[in-house]
XYZ file of C-alpha atoms in Angstrom:
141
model
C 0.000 0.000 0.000
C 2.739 2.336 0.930
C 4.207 2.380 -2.923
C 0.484 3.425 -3.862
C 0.499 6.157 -1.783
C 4.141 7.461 -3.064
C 3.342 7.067 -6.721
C -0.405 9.035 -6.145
C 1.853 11.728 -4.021
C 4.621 11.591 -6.485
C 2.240 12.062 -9.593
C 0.780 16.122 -9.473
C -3.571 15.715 -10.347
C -2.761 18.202 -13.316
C -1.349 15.043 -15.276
C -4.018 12.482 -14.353
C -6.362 14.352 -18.029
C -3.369 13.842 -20.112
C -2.496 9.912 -18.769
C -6.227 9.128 -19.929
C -6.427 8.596 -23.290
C -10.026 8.613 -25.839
C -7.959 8.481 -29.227
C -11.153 6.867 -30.507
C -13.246 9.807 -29.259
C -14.516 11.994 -33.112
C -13.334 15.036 -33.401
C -15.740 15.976 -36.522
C -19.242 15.058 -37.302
C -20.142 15.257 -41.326
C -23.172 15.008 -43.031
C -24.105 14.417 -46.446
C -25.134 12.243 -49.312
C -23.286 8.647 -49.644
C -21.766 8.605 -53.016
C -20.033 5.228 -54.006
C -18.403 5.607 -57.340
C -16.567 2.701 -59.283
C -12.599 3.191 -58.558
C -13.001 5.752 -55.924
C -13.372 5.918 -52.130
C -16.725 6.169 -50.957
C -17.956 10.038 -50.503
C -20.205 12.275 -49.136
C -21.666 14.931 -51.071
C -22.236 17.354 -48.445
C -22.962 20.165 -51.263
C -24.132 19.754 -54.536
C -20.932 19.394 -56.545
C -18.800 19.327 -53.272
C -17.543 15.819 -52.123
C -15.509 14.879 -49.065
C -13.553 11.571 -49.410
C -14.343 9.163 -46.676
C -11.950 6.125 -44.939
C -11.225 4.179 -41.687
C -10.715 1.155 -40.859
C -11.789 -2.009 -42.838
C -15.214 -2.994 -41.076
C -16.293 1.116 -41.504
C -15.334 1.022 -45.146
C -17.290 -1.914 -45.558
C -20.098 -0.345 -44.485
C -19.348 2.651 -46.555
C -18.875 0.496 -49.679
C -22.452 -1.389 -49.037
C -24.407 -0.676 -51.816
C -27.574 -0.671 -49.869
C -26.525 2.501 -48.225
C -25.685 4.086 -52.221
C -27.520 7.945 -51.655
C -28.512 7.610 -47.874
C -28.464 10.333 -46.178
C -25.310 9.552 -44.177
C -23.721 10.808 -40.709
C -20.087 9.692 -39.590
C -18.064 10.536 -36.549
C -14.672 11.116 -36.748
C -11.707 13.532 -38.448
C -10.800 15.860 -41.074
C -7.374 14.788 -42.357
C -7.118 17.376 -44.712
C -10.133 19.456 -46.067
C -11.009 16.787 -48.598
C -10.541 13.661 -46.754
C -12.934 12.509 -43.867
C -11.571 9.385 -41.214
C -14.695 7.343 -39.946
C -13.718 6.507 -36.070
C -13.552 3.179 -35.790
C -15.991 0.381 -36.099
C -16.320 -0.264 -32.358
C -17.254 3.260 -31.399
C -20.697 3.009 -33.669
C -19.981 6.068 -35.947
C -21.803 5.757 -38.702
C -25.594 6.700 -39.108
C -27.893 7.251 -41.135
C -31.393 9.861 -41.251
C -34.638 8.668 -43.116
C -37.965 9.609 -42.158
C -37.161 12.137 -39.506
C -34.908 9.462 -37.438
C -31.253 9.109 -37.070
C -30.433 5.500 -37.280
C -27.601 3.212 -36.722
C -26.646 0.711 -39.173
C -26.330 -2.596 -38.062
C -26.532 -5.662 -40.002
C -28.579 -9.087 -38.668
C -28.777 -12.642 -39.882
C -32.753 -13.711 -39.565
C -31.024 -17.677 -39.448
C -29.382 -17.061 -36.332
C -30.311 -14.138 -34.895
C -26.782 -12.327 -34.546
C -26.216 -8.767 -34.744
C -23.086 -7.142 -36.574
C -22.013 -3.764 -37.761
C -20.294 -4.309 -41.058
C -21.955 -6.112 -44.011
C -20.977 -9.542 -45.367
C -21.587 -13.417 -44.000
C -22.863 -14.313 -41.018
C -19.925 -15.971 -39.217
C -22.218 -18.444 -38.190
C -24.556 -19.775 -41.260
C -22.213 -18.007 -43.746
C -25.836 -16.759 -44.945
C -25.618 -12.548 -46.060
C -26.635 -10.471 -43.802
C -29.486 -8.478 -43.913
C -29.282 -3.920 -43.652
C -31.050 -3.513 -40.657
C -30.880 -0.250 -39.424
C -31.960 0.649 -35.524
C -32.458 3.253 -33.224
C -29.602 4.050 -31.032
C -31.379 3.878 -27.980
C -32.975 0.231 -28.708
C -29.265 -0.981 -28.806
């Protein structure tokens, strides 16, 4: 106990904000259009003519790539790395939304076979049956 009690002595409160660390906290929320165009990254048009480039990490591109999403009206959580370019926080910190019918909305994907949620298109690891868009109300998660 008594090393405890040096090291909290030893170590001033005023550090304590910068030992904590949310690197996967956004830092930018955007807005706009999905545009998915053949040999490009995945956009939003958040102006007509004016496209920011989205990326992150493979599960979040996924999503961004899904073709079932092509024109939603699309939120994301993350970064400007330069005025053109938009990083999606990663897949674990639920980043990605969409708005229809007056409702922001989280996409998700299910399997109706097995009843297992995910957040990034493709097989169900357990049937290896697609899964389905299924798109959900924050607050029901």
């Amino acid at each position: 106990m008594g090393i405890f009690r040096f090291l909290a002595a030893a170590l001033p409160v005023v550090f304590l904000p910068s030992v904590i660390s949310f690197a996967d906290e956004p830092k930018a929320v955007i807005r706009g259009k999905l545009i998915q165009r053949e040999g490009k990254p995945p956009a939003l048009e958040i102006a007509p003519g004016k496209l920011i480039s989205m990326d992150g990490d493979g599960p979040t591109v996924g999503v961004l790539k899904d073709p079932r999403l092509a024109g939603a009206d699309l939120e994301a959580h993350g970064e400007f790395k330069s005025p053109e370019l938009f990083a999606v926080a990663p897949i674990h910190t639920k980043a990605v939304f969409v708005h229809k019918d007056g409702k922001r909305l989280m996409v998700t994907y299910w399997c109706d076979i097995c009843s297992i949620r995910t957040y990034t298109p493709g097989l169900c690891w357990c049937c290896q049956e697609d899964t389905e868009l299924d798109l959900r109300e924050p607050e029901k998660e």
